[in-house]
């Protein structure tokens, strides 16, 4: 049987590229090769020093010794694949076999879960390269795979399942890099051990997990121009750049297995990388850039600004050479960082580094502008898009019809964003890139109505079908039913307060910035923490309205979270009355939120950050039910749910409440 070709961080094609570039002394690959050799981890003749127990985080920790041998095995394997010299393969096998026979356990405090992920990942990558070597005996391969599964995978799985005992309390207790380290370890071990179920476990978590390593939580907030605030940005830049390194490795390994994690949520990892890169750069005068920042309220306190700057962790070539090298997009801040650190050095054990040698490729043709989004923000149209690698500027073009004719209304360089005030009407936008070869029209045309329009309308009068024409029909679930007792004696939605609720389609409001939600409600029982609506995907990410807040029981409150803690949303109103029909509405215009009761403003605040579009494709978009399983269901009735793009005026809200 033919030995498997490596397919984690490096493929056979990657090694051939490295060989050809170095053999012909092409820069900057040759500089990358010299960085690789300068690390001295691929020198022949070193002796393995395996340990039965590797300890991290307490007195007597010894994990540094394993890092040295782990890097030797990895670098020796790479050097064999580039040069073809079997002496390096034989030395790599020597290190792999020594540790497979000896290592039995990871120990220490919670830091052992960093060891499981960071080092399980790189050991597995070394093994994946060497599985194609005919000089590594099958029984030795099996022994090493067994060690990976018992010592490293078991800990990766335990951490992502239990989070060191915090899973059922606050899964977001741990920073993004803890999750991402263990996701990398789990994925690499799954491939190296021929366990696709383990690799799939990592992918599921990255796509939909509750912890900070999931893509939606690690890139916490999208600022205009797709600057994606990283979850650890208010902590420090050493850990923020580690998160970028780990997420990049996970996506690269999955890419080489045929799965595109890079592209999730409209290239959300690139948004995070651009934000972190710019945070660590300075302008022409040497002044660090001032970054936009959405307040972050987490287990370690409230973050107020992007902390620190100047980190030069070698993680950028991998990101650049996917999004620009493979996809032809632009990544100006990542590119600026690469320009400062090329050729990338080796990392110190947390990630592989050496990206100039490992990941730099001849660039793909430049793409068309893509990923265009448009939503209302403070009454204006806020546009963001992904640019193309050869663009010098972008033309923002607008038309009254999707077929045009389009007129250029703005000329933009980076950042790739524009705020437009086109006047009342329905408008269509596209982006055209200005390049040395002429204009290149973007992929997308998007539609926006100004000052807004009815987005979803559920009459809830015997029908949960969407009367707006968008097809966003609701579904009655469990104890939800139709009954009498509606306004003016009509049929209405009945919610039993036990299990009944209404489910809206996934992502029903995921493109909205400014919005209005209005509904008639009849609340029978004043239960703390019930929900009128709760739009989210889990108890970590949601936008909700509770008629009686548990923290302030005399208040109705808007709740918003991206990290299992209520992001500070001081938008409240007096507690909702019971025993009668009440019209309730919530509006957001820019950062100004307002609650209306019976057509009159009842509470307002400027400082509301979390618009619906920050939550992406929500999968639990509910009326009458909370994301938290212990919260009570809404007991009462509802009618005439209306959701609008844009914030309705007070006069329009008053008209709905009649």
XYZ file of C-alpha atoms in Angstrom:
658
model
C 0.000 0.000 0.000
C 1.298 3.427 -0.932
C 2.202 5.654 2.015
C -0.108 8.673 2.482
C 1.049 12.047 1.200
C 1.221 14.701 3.945
C -1.928 16.802 4.116
C -1.871 18.997 7.222
C 0.097 22.252 7.232
C 2.089 21.089 4.203
C 1.273 19.002 1.154
C 3.639 17.316 -1.244
C 3.059 20.183 -3.666
C 4.129 22.628 -0.941
C 7.382 20.766 -0.383
C 8.088 20.699 -4.116
C 7.526 24.462 -4.243
C 9.907 25.016 -1.320
C 12.535 22.808 -2.947
C 12.309 24.549 -6.314
C 12.427 28.079 -4.877
C 15.392 27.321 -2.624
C 17.259 25.328 -5.281
C 17.126 28.304 -7.645
C 18.078 30.737 -4.827
C 14.922 32.818 -5.310
C 14.147 35.481 -2.748
C 12.447 35.786 -0.375
C 12.240 31.991 -0.170
C 16.002 31.719 0.203
C 15.814 34.125 3.126
C 13.127 31.912 4.633
C 15.346 28.856 4.163
C 18.193 30.633 5.933
C 15.847 31.453 8.830
C 14.921 27.766 8.942
C 18.556 26.664 9.018
C 19.401 29.385 11.542
C 16.920 27.942 14.007
C 19.320 24.939 14.285
C 16.482 22.503 14.968
C 17.160 20.488 11.812
C 20.835 19.838 12.517
C 21.770 16.173 12.573
C 23.125 14.290 15.558
C 21.096 15.599 18.500
C 19.940 13.106 21.117
C 16.277 12.847 22.170
C 15.475 13.544 25.822
C 11.973 12.118 26.243
C 10.026 12.480 29.485
C 7.325 10.209 30.920
C 5.391 13.195 32.315
C 5.467 16.687 30.796
C 4.509 19.402 33.289
C 3.444 22.966 32.574
C 2.312 25.753 34.902
C 3.621 24.663 38.335
C 6.944 24.291 40.110
C 9.023 21.648 38.421
C 7.605 22.362 34.991
C 9.691 20.761 32.262
C 7.719 21.327 29.063
C 10.558 23.354 27.531
C 12.543 20.148 27.013
C 9.694 18.654 25.010
C 9.380 21.795 22.873
C 13.003 21.413 21.761
C 12.549 17.778 20.736
C 9.159 18.450 19.164
C 10.626 21.221 17.013
C 13.555 18.989 16.082
C 11.236 16.231 14.874
C 9.191 18.725 12.883
C 12.127 20.571 11.326
C 13.996 17.379 10.509
C 10.902 16.053 8.757
C 10.588 19.268 6.736
C 14.272 19.241 5.813
C 13.990 15.669 4.568
C 11.018 16.570 2.359
C 12.803 19.590 0.889
C 16.236 18.030 0.361
C 15.361 14.332 -0.092
C 18.238 13.394 2.260
C 17.166 10.320 4.259
C 19.551 11.190 7.085
C 17.093 13.878 8.203
C 14.178 11.454 7.967
C 16.030 8.907 10.085
C 16.766 11.523 12.753
C 13.129 12.655 12.747
C 11.997 9.048 13.263
C 14.478 8.735 16.143
C 12.785 11.608 18.002
C 9.252 10.438 17.227
C 9.943 6.895 18.417
C 11.690 8.004 21.604
C 8.743 10.111 22.717
C 6.139 7.556 21.632
C 7.747 4.947 23.909
C 8.281 7.256 26.895
C 5.581 9.942 27.182
C 2.563 8.841 29.240
C 0.967 11.948 30.700
C 0.615 15.734 30.785
C 0.585 17.370 34.208
C 0.468 20.746 35.936
C -2.276 23.280 36.506
C -4.739 24.453 33.843
C -1.741 25.186 31.594
C -1.570 21.496 30.758
C -4.493 22.228 28.415
C -2.287 24.655 26.514
C 0.311 21.894 26.248
C -2.262 19.433 24.913
C -3.207 21.715 22.060
C -0.044 23.612 21.192
C 2.236 20.581 21.270
C -0.247 17.936 20.188
C -0.701 20.002 17.034
C 2.984 20.161 16.140
C 3.772 16.561 17.110
C 0.901 15.453 14.873
C 2.150 17.604 11.993
C 5.603 16.040 12.282
C 4.047 12.577 12.300
C 1.854 13.384 9.310
C 4.931 14.335 7.278
C 6.827 11.227 8.325
C 3.978 8.788 7.642
C 5.067 8.994 4.003
C 8.584 7.719 4.889
C 9.200 4.070 4.178
C 11.813 3.956 6.925
C 9.275 4.533 9.720
C 7.997 1.088 10.711
C 4.251 0.533 10.769
C 4.312 -0.605 14.377
C 6.215 2.548 15.358
C 3.704 4.725 13.519
C 0.886 2.967 15.380
C 2.664 3.499 18.708
C 3.071 7.216 18.030
C -0.565 7.528 16.974
C -1.613 5.803 20.184
C 0.456 8.290 22.210
C -1.165 11.226 20.372
C -4.630 9.914 21.125
C -4.092 8.992 24.778
C -1.850 11.841 25.922
C -2.885 14.781 23.743
C -6.290 14.208 22.134
C -7.867 13.095 25.406
C -6.896 16.434 26.959
C -7.961 18.484 23.913
C -11.375 16.831 23.956
C -11.724 17.261 27.707
C -10.895 20.961 27.569
C -13.277 21.774 24.714
C -16.018 19.756 26.399
C -15.548 20.899 30.010
C -13.281 23.967 29.897
C -11.540 22.930 33.091
C -14.825 22.892 34.993
C -16.229 26.192 33.724
C -18.339 24.854 30.839
C -21.661 24.921 32.661
C -20.899 28.254 34.360
C -18.953 30.484 31.992
C -17.571 28.731 28.934
C -16.015 32.047 27.891
C -13.853 32.098 31.031
C -10.944 31.080 28.784
C -9.460 33.310 26.111
C -9.673 32.475 22.401
C -6.142 31.083 22.175
C -6.950 28.286 24.678
C -9.760 26.982 22.507
C -7.838 27.489 19.282
C -4.765 25.640 20.577
C -6.889 22.606 21.392
C -8.822 22.832 18.124
C -5.507 22.731 16.243
C -4.313 19.800 18.317
C -7.568 17.922 17.848
C -7.707 18.514 14.097
C -4.062 17.582 13.463
C -4.336 14.444 15.588
C -7.521 13.439 13.779
C -5.741 13.540 10.432
C -2.417 12.034 11.571
C -4.226 9.202 13.352
C -6.654 8.573 10.481
C -9.606 9.497 12.681
C -11.873 11.726 10.572
C -14.403 11.821 13.420
C -11.890 13.697 15.568
C -11.096 16.204 12.827
C -14.846 16.699 12.303
C -15.249 17.384 16.027
C -12.814 20.282 15.741
C -14.521 21.662 12.650
C -17.955 21.596 14.296
C -16.644 23.517 17.262
C -14.903 26.147 15.144
C -18.116 26.704 13.188
C -20.697 26.627 15.971
C -19.002 26.211 19.365
C -19.884 28.279 22.416
C -16.334 29.136 23.520
C -14.131 32.009 22.449
C -12.286 29.879 19.894
C -15.332 29.578 17.645
C -14.979 31.903 14.672
C -18.012 34.006 15.614
C -16.644 34.651 19.115
C -12.924 35.000 18.415
C -13.664 37.798 15.949
C -15.938 39.539 18.388
C -17.168 42.598 16.487
C -17.029 43.871 12.895
C -16.174 47.525 12.410
C -16.751 49.217 9.023
C -14.336 48.063 6.351
C -14.286 44.554 7.847
C -11.920 45.354 10.686
C -12.745 42.449 12.977
C -12.060 43.155 16.642
C -10.258 40.166 18.145
C -11.498 38.699 21.420
C -8.168 39.293 23.181
C -7.490 42.743 21.747
C -8.052 44.464 25.104
C -5.770 41.945 26.823
C -2.426 42.161 24.977
C -1.037 41.763 21.503
C 1.166 38.753 22.220
C -1.948 36.683 22.843
C -3.932 38.350 20.058
C -1.265 37.455 17.506
C -1.091 33.921 18.953
C -4.808 33.608 18.239
C -4.240 34.653 14.627
C -1.409 32.112 14.321
C -3.530 29.276 15.699
C -6.666 30.100 13.715
C -4.551 30.335 10.582
C -2.994 26.915 11.190
C -6.407 25.341 11.777
C -7.776 26.822 8.559
C -4.701 25.807 6.563
C -4.866 22.209 7.769
C -8.563 22.034 6.915
C -7.933 23.604 3.504
C -5.414 20.868 2.707
C -8.091 18.338 3.662
C -10.560 19.942 1.250
C -12.601 22.092 3.646
C -12.695 25.902 3.519
C -12.752 27.313 7.048
C -10.970 30.458 5.873
C -14.118 31.631 4.102
C -16.547 31.201 7.027
C -18.753 34.193 7.819
C -17.538 36.135 4.778
C -13.796 35.684 5.446
C -14.207 36.590 9.111
C -10.693 35.367 10.000
C -9.238 37.854 7.527
C -11.251 40.592 9.245
C -9.682 39.585 12.556
C -6.202 39.406 11.057
C -6.515 42.853 9.496
C -7.588 44.336 12.842
C -4.783 42.692 14.811
C -2.183 43.546 12.173
C -3.161 47.216 12.115
C -3.168 47.320 15.924
C 0.513 46.352 15.837
C 1.525 48.814 13.129
C 2.331 52.518 13.220
C 1.804 55.400 10.820
C 4.545 57.195 8.881
C 5.424 59.217 11.989
C 5.859 56.115 14.121
C 2.616 56.621 16.029
C 0.595 53.448 16.652
C -2.786 53.494 14.960
C -5.805 54.315 17.106
C -8.198 51.421 16.588
C -11.988 51.451 16.657
C -13.080 49.509 19.708
C -16.389 48.046 20.855
C -16.526 47.668 24.655
C -15.847 44.142 25.820
C -17.265 42.890 29.123
C -15.784 39.499 29.949
C -14.841 37.327 32.871
C -11.581 39.235 33.259
C -13.250 42.642 33.360
C -14.310 45.366 30.992
C -11.986 46.095 28.095
C -11.851 49.658 26.888
C -9.196 49.791 24.194
C -6.913 47.678 22.042
C -4.090 46.952 24.464
C -0.454 47.442 23.500
C 1.120 47.350 20.086
C 4.229 46.278 18.261
C 4.003 42.482 18.448
C 5.925 40.780 15.657
C 4.866 37.151 16.089
C 5.608 35.212 12.863
C 2.036 34.401 11.850
C 1.264 36.692 8.918
C 2.620 34.928 5.823
C 0.128 32.084 6.216
C -2.822 34.499 6.333
C -1.542 36.654 3.478
C -0.780 33.732 1.235
C -4.242 32.291 1.474
C -6.356 35.392 1.068
C -4.017 37.210 -1.333
C -1.840 34.404 -2.708
C -4.653 31.922 -3.349
C -7.793 34.045 -3.504
C -6.542 37.292 -5.039
C -8.119 39.502 -2.360
C -6.478 42.510 -0.759
C -5.233 42.476 2.824
C -3.401 45.788 3.195
C -2.653 45.652 6.920
C -1.568 42.016 6.822
C 0.584 42.886 3.817
C 2.128 45.816 5.690
C 2.992 43.511 8.577
C 4.532 40.909 6.255
C 6.623 43.645 4.644
C 8.142 44.343 8.061
C 8.823 40.756 9.178
C 9.723 38.933 5.935
C 11.463 36.532 5.994
C 9.557 35.154 8.961
C 11.538 33.583 11.767
C 10.763 30.364 13.587
C 8.364 30.644 16.514
C 9.276 29.515 19.997
C 7.012 26.489 20.229
C 3.490 27.964 20.260
C 3.233 27.933 16.463
C 5.477 26.974 13.583
C 6.411 30.392 12.163
C 8.758 30.330 9.142
C 5.881 31.345 6.896
C 8.033 32.818 4.135
C 9.537 29.407 3.435
C 6.470 27.352 4.323
C 3.550 29.293 2.857
C 4.661 31.952 0.355
C 3.453 31.101 -3.131
C 3.285 32.798 -6.490
C 0.146 34.946 -6.363
C -3.132 34.034 -7.995
C -4.734 36.533 -10.388
C -6.359 39.439 -8.596
C -10.020 38.884 -7.780
C -13.033 41.107 -8.260
C -14.307 43.074 -5.261
C -16.553 40.746 -3.275
C -18.383 40.237 -0.007
C -20.238 43.539 -0.293
C -22.574 44.247 2.622
C -24.866 47.199 3.138
C -27.035 48.147 6.070
C -28.490 51.261 7.617
C -26.476 52.873 10.402
C -27.759 56.099 11.915
C -29.963 56.476 8.859
C -27.122 56.246 6.335
C -26.082 53.320 4.154
C -22.915 51.724 5.559
C -21.038 49.667 2.949
C -18.077 47.325 3.434
C -16.406 44.985 0.964
C -13.345 42.857 0.273
C -11.007 44.444 -2.210
C -8.722 42.912 -4.815
C -4.974 42.558 -4.734
C -4.150 44.965 -7.573
C -6.645 47.763 -6.869
C -5.414 51.307 -6.340
C -8.872 52.687 -5.531
C -12.516 51.651 -5.469
C -15.540 53.321 -6.995
C -18.750 53.094 -4.983
C -21.548 52.971 -7.544
C -25.285 53.426 -6.996
C -28.398 52.865 -9.102
C -32.163 52.820 -8.638
C -32.358 49.446 -10.413
C -30.226 46.312 -9.984
C -29.581 46.451 -13.725
C -28.334 50.039 -13.606
C -27.300 52.394 -14.947
C -24.827 52.799 -12.072
C -23.278 56.130 -11.169
C -20.099 56.537 -9.121
C -20.901 58.390 -5.901
C -17.588 58.006 -4.049
C -13.932 57.190 -4.723
C -12.393 55.217 -1.862
C -8.991 53.858 -0.962
C -8.448 51.612 2.029
C -10.152 51.059 4.391
C -12.715 49.442 2.122
C -15.808 51.140 3.453
C -18.131 54.015 2.630
C -21.079 55.726 4.299
C -23.623 57.068 1.797
C -26.691 59.278 2.285
C -28.607 58.794 -0.962
C -31.996 60.213 -0.016
C -35.280 58.362 0.293
C -35.858 55.420 -2.029
C -34.706 51.924 -2.922
C -31.071 51.833 -3.983
C -28.675 49.284 -5.408
C -24.913 49.373 -4.868
C -21.892 47.757 -6.426
C -18.123 48.287 -6.174
C -15.731 48.766 -9.069
C -11.977 48.358 -8.557
C -9.595 50.766 -10.260
C -6.570 48.721 -11.361
C -3.586 49.217 -13.702
C -5.519 47.133 -16.251
C -8.694 49.198 -15.973
C -11.868 48.945 -13.926
C -13.006 45.594 -12.579
C -16.660 45.390 -11.554
C -17.375 43.685 -8.235
C -19.180 40.392 -7.754
C -22.120 41.726 -5.747
C -25.047 44.069 -6.159
C -26.871 44.798 -2.886
C -30.213 46.463 -2.248
C -31.004 48.975 0.506
C -34.199 50.913 1.182
C -33.892 54.351 2.795
C -35.119 55.238 5.418
C -36.054 51.576 5.823
C -38.817 49.124 5.026
C -40.927 46.379 6.501
C -38.548 43.426 6.751
C -40.739 40.780 8.373
C -44.407 40.789 9.359
C -46.089 37.967 11.258
C -49.754 38.905 11.884
C -50.028 36.146 14.530
C -53.806 36.116 14.029
C -54.079 32.469 13.090
C -51.114 32.691 10.718
C -47.363 32.828 11.357
C -46.615 33.323 7.663
C -44.603 36.366 6.678
C -46.923 38.990 5.192
C -43.982 41.127 4.046
C -43.398 38.845 1.054
C -39.853 37.839 2.039
C -40.856 34.322 3.015
C -39.492 34.577 6.559
C -42.313 32.474 7.958
C -42.560 31.662 11.648
C -43.145 28.201 13.096
C -45.162 27.446 16.226
C -43.189 25.098 18.468
C -44.299 22.799 21.304
C -47.000 24.512 23.409
C -47.581 27.466 21.089
C -51.094 27.545 19.630
C -53.852 29.735 18.259
C -56.750 30.846 20.423
C -59.250 33.558 21.121
C -58.617 36.596 23.274
C -56.732 38.724 20.805
C -57.127 42.444 20.489
C -60.777 43.214 19.591
C -61.629 39.537 20.131
C -59.535 38.257 17.250
C -57.447 35.076 17.044
C -53.972 35.446 18.520
C -50.830 33.502 19.412
C -51.092 31.671 22.749
C -47.870 30.867 24.658
C -48.225 28.481 27.591
C -45.226 29.603 29.678
C -43.822 26.051 29.731
C -42.396 25.123 26.319
C -44.355 27.085 23.725
C -42.555 29.580 21.502
C -42.224 30.720 17.888
C -39.180 29.988 15.786
C -38.174 32.396 13.037
C -35.926 31.333 10.130
C -32.187 31.140 10.784
C -30.574 34.511 10.250
C -33.913 36.266 9.810
C -32.432 39.606 10.938
C -28.745 38.927 10.263
C -28.254 41.732 7.726
C -29.915 44.514 9.734
C -28.071 47.425 11.324
C -30.599 50.067 12.339
C -33.841 48.246 13.056
C -37.285 48.414 14.625
C -39.119 45.541 16.283
C -42.739 46.137 17.259
C -45.280 43.675 18.690
C -48.478 43.559 20.725
C -48.140 41.442 23.872
C -50.456 40.351 26.686
C -48.318 39.160 29.600
C -50.158 36.984 32.074
C -47.405 36.244 34.627
C -44.613 38.645 35.590
C -41.786 36.116 35.506
C -38.183 37.299 35.857
C -35.982 36.765 32.777
C -38.754 35.672 30.411
C -38.279 36.858 26.831
C -40.445 38.705 24.361
C -37.808 37.960 21.730
C -34.369 36.377 21.839
C -32.376 36.268 18.596
C -29.128 34.303 18.809
C -27.391 30.955 18.441
C -26.710 29.978 22.059
C -26.342 31.479 25.527
C -23.139 33.218 24.439
C -24.422 35.238 21.467
C -27.858 36.834 21.460
C -29.941 40.035 21.286
C -33.027 39.895 23.482
C -35.786 41.831 25.239
C -36.878 40.718 28.682
C -40.059 42.270 30.109
C -38.638 41.930 33.650
C -34.892 41.827 34.108
C -33.396 39.541 36.742
C -30.689 42.038 37.711
C -33.097 44.970 37.944
C -36.550 43.402 38.528
C -38.391 46.695 38.172
C -37.082 47.151 34.638
C -37.776 45.865 31.138
C -34.388 45.626 29.430
C -32.621 44.987 26.151
C -29.907 42.354 26.615
C -27.038 41.703 24.220
C -24.096 39.336 24.557
C -21.234 37.976 22.501
C -19.369 36.391 25.427
C -21.911 35.036 27.944
C -21.851 38.332 29.787
C -24.322 41.072 29.035
C -22.511 43.612 26.976
C -23.236 46.871 28.714
C -26.549 47.845 27.142
C -28.105 50.382 29.540
C -31.358 50.414 27.588
C -34.277 49.845 29.903
C -37.821 50.951 30.667
C -40.324 50.338 33.463
C -41.305 46.680 33.831
C -43.942 45.501 31.361
C -47.502 45.613 32.739
C -49.449 42.357 33.047
C -53.102 41.574 32.408
C -53.650 43.802 29.383
C -52.554 44.254 25.791
C -49.444 46.434 25.515
C -47.664 47.602 22.385
C -43.889 47.255 22.762
C -41.266 48.487 20.287
C -37.474 48.648 20.243
C -35.521 50.824 17.795
C -31.812 51.232 17.097
C -30.399 54.179 15.129
C -26.612 54.091 15.039
C -25.797 53.568 18.711
C -29.033 55.125 20.037
C -31.551 52.589 21.295
C -35.106 53.367 22.410
C -37.867 51.307 24.021
C -41.456 52.374 23.367
C -44.472 51.300 25.420
C -47.962 51.929 24.010
C -46.503 54.239 21.387
C -44.554 56.499 23.749
C -40.792 56.504 24.453
C -40.167 54.757 27.786
C -36.361 54.561 27.808
C -33.434 55.549 25.572
C -29.658 55.427 25.618
C -26.770 56.383 23.337
C -24.114 53.659 23.547
C -25.788 50.551 22.152
C -23.194 48.627 20.143
C -24.691 45.285 19.261
C -26.868 45.604 16.151
C -28.478 42.443 14.710
C -25.825 42.146 11.987
C -23.147 41.559 14.633
C -24.686 38.152 15.422
C -24.445 36.635 11.945
C -26.607 33.727 10.853
C -28.498 33.150 14.093
C -29.810 29.605 14.537
C -32.121 30.160 17.519
C -34.264 33.126 16.512
C -37.181 32.967 18.929
C -40.266 34.690 20.262
C -41.196 33.822 23.842
C -38.103 31.743 24.686
C -34.668 32.490 26.173
C -31.294 31.133 25.068
C -30.797 30.112 28.716
C -32.522 26.819 29.463
C -33.306 27.812 33.061
C -35.191 30.985 32.149
C -38.992 30.863 32.060
C -40.908 30.840 28.797
C -43.226 33.767 28.089
C -46.769 33.094 29.347
C -49.384 35.113 27.510
C -50.377 36.187 24.035
C -48.834 38.003 21.072
C -50.073 39.629 17.873
C -48.787 41.608 14.906
C -44.995 41.232 15.024
C -43.283 43.699 12.699
C -39.552 44.049 12.081
C -38.271 46.933 9.972
C -34.883 47.769 8.562
C -34.170 51.230 9.899
C -35.421 52.988 13.014
C -39.002 54.193 12.712
C -39.819 57.697 13.886
C -41.715 58.243 17.150
C -44.752 59.248 15.081
C -44.608 55.987 13.119
C -44.303 53.960 16.333
C -47.292 55.803 17.789
C -49.286 54.967 14.671
C -48.513 51.244 15.066
C -49.678 51.373 18.694
C -53.182 52.609 17.857
